[in-house]
Amino acid sequence: RYDALAASLTIFILAIFIGFELITKVPPTLHTPLMSGSNAISGISIVGALIAASADNAPLAAIIGLVAVILATINVVGGYLVTHRMLEMFKPKR
Amino acid sequence: MRDALINLAYVVSAILFIFGLKYMSHPRTAVKGNLISAGAMLLAVVLTLTAIGMVGTYVIAGLVIGGIIGVVLAVKVQMTEMPQLVALFNGFGGAATVFVAGAELLKPDTSTAPDVMLAAALSGLIGAVTFWGSLVAYGKLQELKMFKKPINIPSGAVVNGVMVMILLLLTIFMAGSNWSVLPYILIVIIASILGFTLVVPIGGADMPVVIALLNSYSGLAAAATGFVIDNNVLIISGSLVGASGIILTQIMCKAMNRSLTNVVFGGLQSAAAASGPAAD
């Protein structure tokens, strides 16, 4: 099982490097939308929340999972929508 | 076989996240970038639902309730109040990781291997700091009454230092034992206090930078959760947000002529310095 951990750590470290390289020059007007957009991505914990909420062998875990699904869904749905609204504000100027 | 296919499809989702973030940082492609990233998230959710197989009441209820709240908040918000809404959403994301890792600890079939316990402890720790820190940031930007006056915690650096030490000890303890629920609850409680005391002394003008930093934290919390439930898409997108969030935080600091250490540790100076960036 430590082979699997090594593989996960490899993926983790490579993704960190991509994250560092991904964003280099960002015009100041895009700072807030980019923050908001990447905040929506961190709502990816919705995946874990869905898995937790569907645990049928541990009722308490499923209830806590339900709370997690609600919170993560707010983050994801609200996050993408509000980012879209922010970006629409810049659009007409182009 | 099916699990392998789903894991491969998660890679597609991860690639879309990378392109989404890339496009988000250029004015002309930003809208497209956000849509690609949203599509990646939708794909990840659909894949997860497929993997779960039987979709239960809790899953549907959670998606519907959360979706409605998210849409209402995002549609109703005034343009000027968007930054604090982002802070609030970010806090919810952090709280979600606390609950996911907590739920995982309660499952009878969860491994108690040191690496899983360590990742769970970190999910709870970083998630709780993110949640309470983001709530304070929200309160400050929303100009709630209790945050109107600057709050200074007496010898804050020492208090925070002690809490960090205790958190580290608890994390190590949790990683080394298979008795995890109580240490986990303690970690979440202390990290909650830490999230509060870390952000409360920072001035309102620096809040956007703080939110960017907390956003990076919530990414790291999601990555840690990925190690708990052994899911690559969480690890990849979490660490993408964690790393790109740090870079964005630095860029935002530079734009404000501040250094990151100055923002995070300069609670006392920030009142004086806040008049500086406001001038330009």
CSV table of N, CA and C in Angstrom, one decimal, chain A residues 1-2 4-5 8-9 11-12 15-27 30-89 91 94, chain B residues 10 17-18 21-22 24-28 30-31 34 37-38 41 44-45 48 52 58-59 62-63 65-67 69-71 74-75 77 79 82 85-86 89-90 92-93 95-97 99-100 103 106-109 113-116 208 211-212 215 218-219 222-223 227 229-237 239-241 243-244 247-248 251-252 255:
chain,number,residue,atom,x,y,z
A,1,ARG,N,0.8,-1.2,0.0
A,1,ARG,CA,0.0,0.0,0.0
A,1,ARG,C,0.9,1.3,0.0
A,2,TYR,N,2.1,1.1,0.4
A,2,TYR,CA,3.0,2.3,0.4
A,2,TYR,C,3.4,2.6,-1.1
A,4,ALA,N,1.2,2.8,-3.4
A,4,ALA,CA,0.1,3.7,-3.8
A,4,ALA,C,0.3,5.1,-3.2
A,5,LEU,N,0.8,5.1,-1.9
A,5,LEU,CA,1.1,6.4,-1.3
A,5,LEU,C,2.2,7.1,-2.1
A,8,SER,N,0.6,8.6,-5.1
A,8,SER,CA,-0.2,9.8,-4.8
A,8,SER,C,0.7,11.0,-4.5
A,9,LEU,N,1.8,10.7,-3.7
A,9,LEU,CA,2.7,11.9,-3.4
A,9,LEU,C,3.4,12.4,-4.7
A,11,ILE,N,2.0,12.5,-7.7
A,11,ILE,CA,1.0,13.3,-8.3
A,11,ILE,C,0.9,14.6,-7.6
A,12,PHE,N,0.9,14.6,-6.3
A,12,PHE,CA,0.7,15.8,-5.5
A,12,PHE,C,1.8,16.8,-5.8
A,15,ALA,N,1.6,18.2,-9.3
A,15,ALA,CA,0.5,19.2,-9.4
A,15,ALA,C,0.9,20.5,-8.8
A,16,ILE,N,1.6,20.4,-7.7
A,16,ILE,CA,2.1,21.7,-7.0
A,16,ILE,C,2.9,22.5,-8.0
A,17,PHE,N,3.8,21.8,-8.7
A,17,PHE,CA,4.7,22.5,-9.7
A,17,PHE,C,3.9,23.1,-10.8
A,18,ILE,N,2.9,22.4,-11.3
A,18,ILE,CA,2.0,22.9,-12.3
A,18,ILE,C,1.3,24.2,-11.8
A,19,GLY,N,0.8,24.1,-10.6
A,19,GLY,CA,0.1,25.3,-10.0
A,19,GLY,C,1.0,26.5,-9.9
A,20,PHE,N,2.3,26.2,-9.5
A,20,PHE,CA,3.3,27.4,-9.4
A,20,PHE,C,3.5,28.0,-10.8
A,21,GLU,N,3.6,27.1,-11.8
A,21,GLU,CA,4.0,27.6,-13.2
A,21,GLU,C,2.8,28.2,-13.9
A,22,LEU,N,1.6,27.8,-13.5
A,22,LEU,CA,0.4,28.1,-14.2
A,22,LEU,C,0.1,29.6,-14.3
A,23,ILE,N,0.3,30.3,-13.1
A,23,ILE,CA,-0.1,31.7,-13.1
A,23,ILE,C,1.2,32.5,-13.0
A,24,THR,N,1.4,33.3,-14.0
A,24,THR,CA,2.6,34.1,-14.0
A,24,THR,C,2.2,35.6,-14.0
A,25,LYS,N,1.7,36.1,-15.1
A,25,LYS,CA,1.3,37.5,-15.1
A,25,LYS,C,-0.2,37.6,-15.1
A,26,VAL,N,-0.7,38.3,-14.2
A,26,VAL,CA,-2.2,38.4,-14.1
A,26,VAL,C,-2.5,39.9,-14.0
A,27,PRO,N,-3.2,40.5,-15.0
A,27,PRO,CA,-3.6,41.9,-14.8
A,27,PRO,C,-4.4,42.2,-13.6
A,30,LEU,N,-8.0,41.2,-13.0
A,30,LEU,CA,-8.4,39.8,-12.9
A,30,LEU,C,-8.1,39.2,-11.6
A,31,HIS,N,-7.4,39.9,-10.7
A,31,HIS,CA,-7.0,39.3,-9.4
A,31,HIS,C,-8.2,38.7,-8.7
A,32,THR,N,-9.3,39.5,-8.5
A,32,THR,CA,-10.4,39.0,-7.7
A,32,THR,C,-11.2,37.9,-8.4
A,33,PRO,N,-11.5,38.0,-9.8
A,33,PRO,CA,-12.1,36.9,-10.4
A,33,PRO,C,-11.3,35.6,-10.4
A,34,LEU,N,-10.0,35.7,-10.5
A,34,LEU,CA,-9.1,34.5,-10.5
A,34,LEU,C,-9.2,33.9,-9.1
A,35,MET,N,-9.1,34.8,-8.1
A,35,MET,CA,-9.2,34.2,-6.7
A,35,MET,C,-10.6,33.5,-6.5
A,36,SER,N,-11.6,34.1,-7.0
A,36,SER,CA,-13.0,33.6,-6.9
A,36,SER,C,-13.1,32.3,-7.7
A,37,GLY,N,-12.5,32.3,-8.9
A,37,GLY,CA,-12.5,31.1,-9.7
A,37,GLY,C,-11.8,29.9,-9.2
A,38,SER,N,-10.6,30.2,-8.6
A,38,SER,CA,-9.8,29.1,-8.0
A,38,SER,C,-10.4,28.6,-6.7
A,39,ASN,N,-11.1,29.6,-6.0
A,39,ASN,CA,-11.9,29.2,-4.8
A,39,ASN,C,-12.9,28.2,-5.2
A,40,ALA,N,-13.6,28.4,-6.3
A,40,ALA,CA,-14.6,27.4,-6.8
A,40,ALA,C,-14.0,26.0,-7.0
A,41,ILE,N,-12.7,26.0,-7.6
A,41,ILE,CA,-12.1,24.8,-7.8
A,41,ILE,C,-11.8,24.0,-6.5
A,42,SER,N,-11.5,24.8,-5.4
A,42,SER,CA,-11.2,24.1,-4.2
A,42,SER,C,-12.4,23.5,-3.6
A,43,GLY,N,-13.6,23.8,-4.2
A,43,GLY,CA,-14.8,23.1,-3.8
A,43,GLY,C,-14.8,21.7,-4.3
A,44,ILE,N,-13.7,21.2,-4.9
A,44,ILE,CA,-13.6,19.8,-5.4
A,44,ILE,C,-13.7,18.8,-4.2
A,45,SER,N,-13.6,19.3,-3.0
A,45,SER,CA,-13.9,18.4,-1.9
A,45,SER,C,-15.3,17.9,-1.9
A,46,ILE,N,-16.1,18.5,-2.8
A,46,ILE,CA,-17.5,17.9,-3.0
A,46,ILE,C,-17.4,16.4,-3.4
A,47,VAL,N,-16.4,16.0,-4.1
A,47,VAL,CA,-16.2,14.6,-4.5
A,47,VAL,C,-16.1,13.8,-3.2
A,48,GLY,N,-15.3,14.2,-2.3
A,48,GLY,CA,-15.2,13.5,-1.0
A,48,GLY,C,-16.5,13.5,-0.2
A,49,ALA,N,-17.1,14.7,-0.3
A,49,ALA,CA,-18.4,14.8,0.5
A,49,ALA,C,-19.5,13.9,-0.1
A,50,LEU,N,-19.5,13.7,-1.4
A,50,LEU,CA,-20.5,12.8,-2.0
A,50,LEU,C,-20.2,11.4,-1.6
A,51,ILE,N,-19.0,11.0,-1.6
A,51,ILE,CA,-18.6,9.7,-1.2
A,51,ILE,C,-19.0,9.4,0.3
A,52,ALA,N,-18.7,10.5,1.2
A,52,ALA,CA,-19.0,10.3,2.6
A,52,ALA,C,-20.5,10.2,2.8
A,53,ALA,N,-21.3,11.0,2.1
A,53,ALA,CA,-22.7,11.0,2.3
A,53,ALA,C,-23.4,9.7,1.8
A,54,SER,N,-22.7,9.0,1.0
A,54,SER,CA,-23.3,7.7,0.5
A,54,SER,C,-22.8,6.5,1.3
A,55,ALA,N,-22.2,6.8,2.4
A,55,ALA,CA,-21.7,5.6,3.3
A,55,ALA,C,-23.0,5.0,3.9
A,56,ASP,N,-23.2,3.7,3.5
A,56,ASP,CA,-24.4,3.1,4.1
A,56,ASP,C,-24.1,2.2,5.3
A,57,ASN,N,-22.8,2.1,5.6
A,57,ASN,CA,-22.5,1.3,6.8
A,57,ASN,C,-22.2,2.1,8.0
A,58,ALA,N,-22.3,3.4,7.9
A,58,ALA,CA,-22.0,4.3,9.1
A,58,ALA,C,-23.0,5.5,9.0
A,59,PRO,N,-24.1,5.4,9.7
A,59,PRO,CA,-25.1,6.5,9.6
A,59,PRO,C,-24.6,7.9,10.0
A,60,LEU,N,-23.8,7.9,11.1
A,60,LEU,CA,-23.3,9.2,11.5
A,60,LEU,C,-22.4,9.8,10.5
A,61,ALA,N,-21.5,9.0,9.9
A,61,ALA,CA,-20.7,9.5,8.8
A,61,ALA,C,-21.5,10.0,7.6
A,62,ALA,N,-22.6,9.4,7.3
A,62,ALA,CA,-23.4,9.8,6.2
A,62,ALA,C,-24.1,11.2,6.5
A,63,ILE,N,-24.5,11.4,7.8
A,63,ILE,CA,-25.1,12.7,8.1
A,63,ILE,C,-24.1,13.8,8.0
A,64,ILE,N,-22.9,13.5,8.6
A,64,ILE,CA,-21.8,14.5,8.5
A,64,ILE,C,-21.4,14.7,7.0
A,65,GLY,N,-21.5,13.7,6.2
A,65,GLY,CA,-21.3,13.8,4.8
A,65,GLY,C,-22.3,14.7,4.1
A,66,LEU,N,-23.6,14.6,4.6
A,66,LEU,CA,-24.6,15.4,4.0
A,66,LEU,C,-24.3,16.9,4.3
A,67,VAL,N,-23.9,17.2,5.5
A,67,VAL,CA,-23.5,18.6,5.8
A,67,VAL,C,-22.3,19.0,4.9
A,68,ALA,N,-21.4,18.1,4.7
A,68,ALA,CA,-20.2,18.4,3.8
A,68,ALA,C,-20.7,18.6,2.3
A,69,VAL,N,-21.7,17.8,1.9
A,69,VAL,CA,-22.2,18.0,0.5
A,69,VAL,C,-22.8,19.4,0.4
A,70,ILE,N,-23.6,19.8,1.4
A,70,ILE,CA,-24.3,21.1,1.3
A,70,ILE,C,-23.2,22.2,1.2
A,71,LEU,N,-22.3,22.2,2.1
A,71,LEU,CA,-21.3,23.2,2.2
A,71,LEU,C,-20.5,23.3,0.9
A,72,ALA,N,-20.0,22.1,0.4
A,72,ALA,CA,-19.2,22.1,-0.8
A,72,ALA,C,-20.0,22.5,-2.0
A,73,THR,N,-21.3,22.1,-2.1
A,73,THR,CA,-22.1,22.5,-3.2
A,73,THR,C,-22.3,24.0,-3.3
A,74,ILE,N,-22.5,24.6,-2.1
A,74,ILE,CA,-22.6,26.1,-2.0
A,74,ILE,C,-21.3,26.7,-2.6
A,75,ASN,N,-20.2,26.2,-2.2
A,75,ASN,CA,-18.9,26.7,-2.6
A,75,ASN,C,-18.7,26.6,-4.1
A,76,VAL,N,-19.1,25.4,-4.7
A,76,VAL,CA,-18.9,25.1,-6.1
A,76,VAL,C,-19.9,26.0,-6.9
A,77,VAL,N,-21.2,25.8,-6.7
A,77,VAL,CA,-22.2,26.5,-7.5
A,77,VAL,C,-22.1,28.0,-7.3
A,78,GLY,N,-22.1,28.5,-6.1
A,78,GLY,CA,-22.0,29.9,-5.8
A,78,GLY,C,-20.7,30.4,-6.4
A,79,GLY,N,-19.6,29.7,-6.2
A,79,GLY,CA,-18.3,30.2,-6.6
A,79,GLY,C,-18.2,30.4,-8.1
A,80,TYR,N,-18.7,29.4,-8.9
A,80,TYR,CA,-18.6,29.6,-10.4
A,80,TYR,C,-19.5,30.7,-10.9
A,81,LEU,N,-20.7,30.7,-10.2
A,81,LEU,CA,-21.7,31.8,-10.7
A,81,LEU,C,-21.2,33.2,-10.4
A,82,VAL,N,-20.7,33.4,-9.2
A,82,VAL,CA,-20.2,34.7,-8.8
A,82,VAL,C,-19.0,35.1,-9.7
A,83,THR,N,-18.1,34.1,-10.0
A,83,THR,CA,-17.0,34.4,-10.9
A,83,THR,C,-17.5,34.8,-12.2
A,84,HIS,N,-18.5,34.1,-12.7
A,84,HIS,CA,-19.0,34.5,-14.0
A,84,HIS,C,-19.6,35.9,-14.0
A,85,ARG,N,-20.3,36.2,-13.0
A,85,ARG,CA,-20.9,37.6,-12.9
A,85,ARG,C,-19.7,38.6,-12.9
A,86,MET,N,-18.7,38.4,-12.1
A,86,MET,CA,-17.5,39.3,-12.1
A,86,MET,C,-17.0,39.5,-13.5
A,87,LEU,N,-16.8,38.4,-14.2
A,87,LEU,CA,-16.1,38.5,-15.5
A,87,LEU,C,-17.0,39.2,-16.5
A,88,GLU,N,-18.3,39.0,-16.3
A,88,GLU,CA,-19.3,39.7,-17.3
A,88,GLU,C,-19.1,41.2,-17.1
A,89,MET,N,-18.8,41.7,-15.9
A,89,MET,CA,-18.6,43.1,-15.8
A,89,MET,C,-17.5,43.7,-16.6
A,91,LYS,N,-16.6,42.5,-19.6
A,91,LYS,CA,-16.8,42.2,-21.0
A,91,LYS,C,-17.1,43.4,-21.9
A,94,ARG,N,-14.5,45.5,-23.9
A,94,ARG,CA,-13.6,45.0,-25.0
A,94,ARG,C,-14.3,45.2,-26.4
B,10,TYR,N,-11.2,10.9,-14.4
B,10,TYR,CA,-10.9,12.0,-13.5
B,10,TYR,C,-9.7,12.7,-14.0
B,17,PHE,N,-9.3,21.4,-15.4
B,17,PHE,CA,-9.0,22.4,-14.4
B,17,PHE,C,-7.8,23.2,-14.7
B,18,ILE,N,-6.7,22.5,-15.2
B,18,ILE,CA,-5.5,23.2,-15.5
B,18,ILE,C,-5.7,24.2,-16.6
B,21,LEU,N,-7.7,27.2,-15.3
B,21,LEU,CA,-6.9,28.2,-14.5
B,21,LEU,C,-6.1,29.0,-15.4
B,22,LYS,N,-5.4,28.3,-16.4
B,22,LYS,CA,-4.6,29.0,-17.4
B,22,LYS,C,-5.3,30.1,-18.1
B,24,MET,N,-8.0,31.5,-17.2
B,24,MET,CA,-8.6,32.5,-16.2
B,24,MET,C,-7.6,33.7,-16.0
B,25,SER,N,-6.3,33.5,-16.3
B,25,SER,CA,-5.4,34.6,-16.0
B,25,SER,C,-5.1,35.5,-17.2
B,26,HIS,N,-5.9,35.3,-18.3
B,26,HIS,CA,-5.8,36.3,-19.4
B,26,HIS,C,-7.2,36.9,-19.6
B,27,PRO,N,-7.2,38.2,-19.8
B,27,PRO,CA,-8.5,38.9,-19.9
B,27,PRO,C,-9.4,38.4,-21.0
B,28,ARG,N,-8.8,38.0,-22.2
B,28,ARG,CA,-9.6,37.7,-23.3
B,28,ARG,C,-10.3,36.3,-23.1
B,30,ALA,N,-10.7,34.7,-20.1
B,30,ALA,CA,-11.1,34.5,-18.7
B,30,ALA,C,-12.5,33.8,-18.5
B,31,VAL,N,-13.5,34.3,-19.3
B,31,VAL,CA,-14.8,33.8,-19.2
B,31,VAL,C,-14.8,32.3,-19.6
B,34,ASN,N,-13.3,30.1,-16.9
B,34,ASN,CA,-14.2,29.8,-15.8
B,34,ASN,C,-15.2,28.7,-16.2
B,37,SER,N,-13.5,25.4,-16.3
B,37,SER,CA,-13.3,24.9,-15.0
B,37,SER,C,-14.6,24.4,-14.4
B,38,ALA,N,-15.7,25.1,-14.7
B,38,ALA,CA,-17.0,24.6,-14.2
B,38,ALA,C,-17.4,23.3,-14.8
B,41,MET,N,-15.6,20.5,-13.1
B,41,MET,CA,-16.2,20.2,-11.8
B,41,MET,C,-17.4,19.3,-12.0
B,44,ALA,N,-16.4,15.9,-12.7
B,44,ALA,CA,-15.9,15.2,-11.5
B,44,ALA,C,-17.1,14.7,-10.7
B,45,VAL,N,-18.1,15.6,-10.6
B,45,VAL,CA,-19.3,15.2,-9.8
B,45,VAL,C,-20.0,14.0,-10.4
B,48,THR,N,-18.2,10.9,-9.9
B,48,THR,CA,-18.3,10.4,-8.6
B,48,THR,C,-19.6,9.7,-8.3
B,52,ILE,N,-20.2,6.0,-7.1
B,52,ILE,CA,-21.0,5.6,-5.9
B,52,ILE,C,-22.1,4.6,-6.3
B,58,TYR,N,-29.4,11.4,0.9
B,58,TYR,CA,-28.5,12.4,1.4
B,58,TYR,C,-27.8,13.1,0.3
B,59,VAL,N,-27.3,12.3,-0.7
B,59,VAL,CA,-26.5,12.9,-1.8
B,59,VAL,C,-27.4,13.9,-2.5
B,62,GLY,N,-28.4,17.0,-0.4
B,62,GLY,CA,-27.2,17.9,-0.2
B,62,GLY,C,-27.0,18.7,-1.4
B,63,LEU,N,-27.0,18.0,-2.6
B,63,LEU,CA,-26.8,18.8,-3.9
B,63,LEU,C,-27.9,19.8,-4.1
B,65,ILE,N,-30.0,21.3,-1.8
B,65,ILE,CA,-30.0,22.4,-0.8
B,65,ILE,C,-28.8,23.3,-1.1
B,66,GLY,N,-27.6,22.7,-1.2
B,66,GLY,CA,-26.4,23.5,-1.5
B,66,GLY,C,-26.5,24.3,-2.7
B,67,GLY,N,-27.1,23.6,-3.8
B,67,GLY,CA,-27.2,24.3,-5.1
B,67,GLY,C,-28.1,25.5,-5.0
B,69,ILE,N,-28.9,27.3,-2.3
B,69,ILE,CA,-28.3,28.4,-1.5
B,69,ILE,C,-27.2,29.1,-2.3
B,70,GLY,N,-26.4,28.3,-3.0
B,70,GLY,CA,-25.3,28.9,-3.8
B,70,GLY,C,-25.8,29.8,-4.8
B,71,VAL,N,-26.8,29.4,-5.6
B,71,VAL,CA,-27.4,30.2,-6.7
B,71,VAL,C,-28.0,31.5,-6.1
B,74,ALA,N,-25.2,33.9,-4.9
B,74,ALA,CA,-24.4,34.4,-6.0
B,74,ALA,C,-25.2,35.4,-6.9
B,75,VAL,N,-26.5,35.1,-7.0
B,75,VAL,CA,-27.3,36.0,-7.9
B,75,VAL,C,-27.7,37.3,-7.2
B,77,VAL,N,-26.1,38.9,-4.7
B,77,VAL,CA,-25.1,39.7,-4.2
B,77,VAL,C,-24.9,41.0,-5.0
B,79,MET,N,-22.5,43.9,-6.6
B,79,MET,CA,-21.2,43.9,-7.2
B,79,MET,C,-20.1,44.2,-6.1
B,82,MET,N,-19.0,41.4,-3.6
B,82,MET,CA,-18.5,40.1,-4.1
B,82,MET,C,-17.3,39.6,-3.3
B,85,LEU,N,-18.3,37.7,-0.3
B,85,LEU,CA,-19.1,36.5,-0.6
B,85,LEU,C,-18.1,35.4,-1.0
B,86,VAL,N,-17.0,35.8,-1.7
B,86,VAL,CA,-16.0,34.8,-2.1
B,86,VAL,C,-15.4,34.3,-0.8
B,89,PHE,N,-17.8,31.7,0.7
B,89,PHE,CA,-17.8,30.5,-0.1
B,89,PHE,C,-16.5,29.7,0.3
B,90,ASN,N,-15.4,30.4,0.4
B,90,ASN,CA,-14.1,29.8,0.7
B,90,ASN,C,-14.2,29.1,2.0
B,92,PHE,N,-16.8,28.0,3.5
B,92,PHE,CA,-17.7,26.8,3.4
B,92,PHE,C,-16.8,25.6,2.8
B,93,GLY,N,-16.0,25.9,1.8
B,93,GLY,CA,-15.1,24.9,1.2
B,93,GLY,C,-14.2,24.3,2.3
B,95,ALA,N,-14.7,24.3,5.5
B,95,ALA,CA,-15.5,23.5,6.5
B,95,ALA,C,-15.9,22.1,5.9
B,96,ALA,N,-16.2,22.1,4.6
B,96,ALA,CA,-16.5,20.8,3.9
B,96,ALA,C,-15.4,19.8,4.1
B,97,THR,N,-14.1,20.3,4.0
B,97,THR,CA,-13.0,19.3,4.1
B,97,THR,C,-13.0,18.8,5.6
B,99,PHE,N,-15.5,18.3,7.5
B,99,PHE,CA,-16.5,17.3,7.7
B,99,PHE,C,-16.2,16.0,6.9
B,100,VAL,N,-15.6,16.1,5.7
B,100,VAL,CA,-15.3,14.9,4.9
B,100,VAL,C,-14.3,14.1,5.7
B,103,ALA,N,-16.0,12.5,8.7
B,103,ALA,CA,-16.9,11.4,8.3
B,103,ALA,C,-16.1,10.2,8.0
B,106,LEU,N,-15.1,8.2,11.0
B,106,LEU,CA,-16.2,7.4,11.6
B,106,LEU,C,-16.6,6.1,10.9
B,107,LYS,N,-16.1,6.0,9.6
B,107,LYS,CA,-16.4,4.8,8.9
B,107,LYS,C,-15.6,3.6,9.4
B,108,PRO,N,-16.3,2.5,9.6
B,108,PRO,CA,-15.6,1.3,10.1
B,108,PRO,C,-14.5,0.8,9.2
B,109,ASP,N,-14.6,1.0,7.9
B,109,ASP,CA,-13.6,0.4,7.0
B,109,ASP,C,-12.5,1.3,6.6
B,113,ALA,N,-3.8,3.6,8.9
B,113,ALA,CA,-2.4,3.7,8.7
B,113,ALA,C,-2.0,5.1,8.9
B,114,PRO,N,-0.7,5.3,9.4
B,114,PRO,CA,-0.2,6.6,9.8
B,114,PRO,C,-0.5,7.7,8.7
B,115,ASP,N,-0.2,7.4,7.4
B,115,ASP,CA,-0.4,8.4,6.4
B,115,ASP,C,-1.8,8.9,6.3
B,116,VAL,N,-2.8,8.0,6.4
B,116,VAL,CA,-4.2,8.3,6.3
B,116,VAL,C,-4.5,9.2,7.5
B,208,PRO,N,-8.4,41.3,0.9
B,208,PRO,CA,-8.3,40.6,-0.3
B,208,PRO,C,-7.1,39.6,-0.4
B,211,ILE,N,-7.8,36.7,1.9
B,211,ILE,CA,-8.7,35.7,1.3
B,211,ILE,C,-8.0,34.9,0.2
B,212,ALA,N,-7.1,35.5,-0.5
B,212,ALA,CA,-6.4,34.8,-1.5
B,212,ALA,C,-5.5,33.7,-0.8
B,215,ASN,N,-7.7,31.0,0.4
B,215,ASN,CA,-8.1,30.2,-0.7
B,215,ASN,C,-7.1,29.1,-1.0
B,218,SER,N,-7.4,26.4,1.5
B,218,SER,CA,-8.6,25.5,1.3
B,218,SER,C,-8.2,24.5,0.2
B,219,GLY,N,-7.4,24.9,-0.8
B,219,GLY,CA,-6.9,24.0,-1.8
B,219,GLY,C,-6.0,22.9,-1.2
B,222,ALA,N,-8.1,20.5,0.6
B,222,ALA,CA,-8.8,19.5,-0.3
B,222,ALA,C,-7.8,18.5,-0.7
B,223,ALA,N,-6.5,18.9,-1.0
B,223,ALA,CA,-5.5,17.9,-1.3
B,223,ALA,C,-5.3,16.9,-0.2
B,227,PHE,N,-5.8,12.6,0.0
B,227,PHE,CA,-5.0,11.5,0.6
B,227,PHE,C,-5.8,10.7,1.5
B,229,ILE,N,-9.1,10.0,1.4
B,229,ILE,CA,-10.0,9.1,0.7
B,229,ILE,C,-9.4,8.5,-0.6
B,230,ASP,N,-8.1,8.7,-0.7
B,230,ASP,CA,-7.3,8.1,-1.8
B,230,ASP,C,-7.9,8.5,-3.2
B,231,ASN,N,-8.1,9.7,-3.5
B,231,ASN,CA,-8.7,10.2,-4.7
B,231,ASN,C,-7.8,11.2,-5.4
B,232,ASN,N,-7.4,10.8,-6.6
B,232,ASN,CA,-6.4,11.7,-7.3
B,232,ASN,C,-6.9,13.0,-7.8
B,233,VAL,N,-8.2,13.1,-8.1
B,233,VAL,CA,-8.7,14.4,-8.6
B,233,VAL,C,-8.7,15.4,-7.5
B,234,LEU,N,-9.0,15.0,-6.3
B,234,LEU,CA,-8.9,15.9,-5.1
B,234,LEU,C,-7.4,16.3,-4.9
B,235,ILE,N,-6.5,15.4,-5.0
B,235,ILE,CA,-5.1,15.7,-4.8
B,235,ILE,C,-4.6,16.7,-5.8
B,236,ILE,N,-5.0,16.4,-7.1
B,236,ILE,CA,-4.5,17.3,-8.2
B,236,ILE,C,-5.1,18.7,-8.1
B,237,SER,N,-6.4,18.8,-8.1
B,237,SER,CA,-7.0,20.1,-8.1
B,237,SER,C,-6.8,20.8,-6.8
B,239,SER,N,-4.0,20.6,-4.9
B,239,SER,CA,-2.7,21.2,-4.9
B,239,SER,C,-2.5,22.3,-6.0
B,240,LEU,N,-3.3,22.2,-7.1
B,240,LEU,CA,-3.3,23.2,-8.1
B,240,LEU,C,-3.7,24.5,-7.5
B,241,VAL,N,-4.8,24.5,-6.7
B,241,VAL,CA,-5.3,25.7,-6.1
B,241,VAL,C,-4.4,26.2,-5.0
B,243,ALA,N,-1.1,25.8,-4.8
B,243,ALA,CA,0.1,26.4,-5.4
B,243,ALA,C,-0.2,27.7,-6.1
B,244,SER,N,-1.2,27.7,-7.0
B,244,SER,CA,-1.5,28.9,-7.8
B,244,SER,C,-2.0,30.0,-6.8
B,247,ILE,N,0.9,31.9,-5.4
B,247,ILE,CA,1.4,32.8,-6.4
B,247,ILE,C,0.5,34.0,-6.6
B,248,LEU,N,-0.8,33.8,-6.6
B,248,LEU,CA,-1.7,34.9,-6.8
B,248,LEU,C,-1.6,35.8,-5.6
B,251,ILE,N,1.3,37.9,-6.0
B,251,ILE,CA,1.1,39.0,-7.1
B,251,ILE,C,0.2,40.1,-6.5
B,252,MET,N,-0.8,39.7,-5.7
B,252,MET,CA,-1.7,40.7,-5.1
B,252,MET,C,-0.9,41.6,-4.1
B,255,ALA,N,1.1,44.1,-6.0
B,255,ALA,CA,0.3,45.1,-6.5
B,255,ALA,C,-0.1,46.2,-5.4
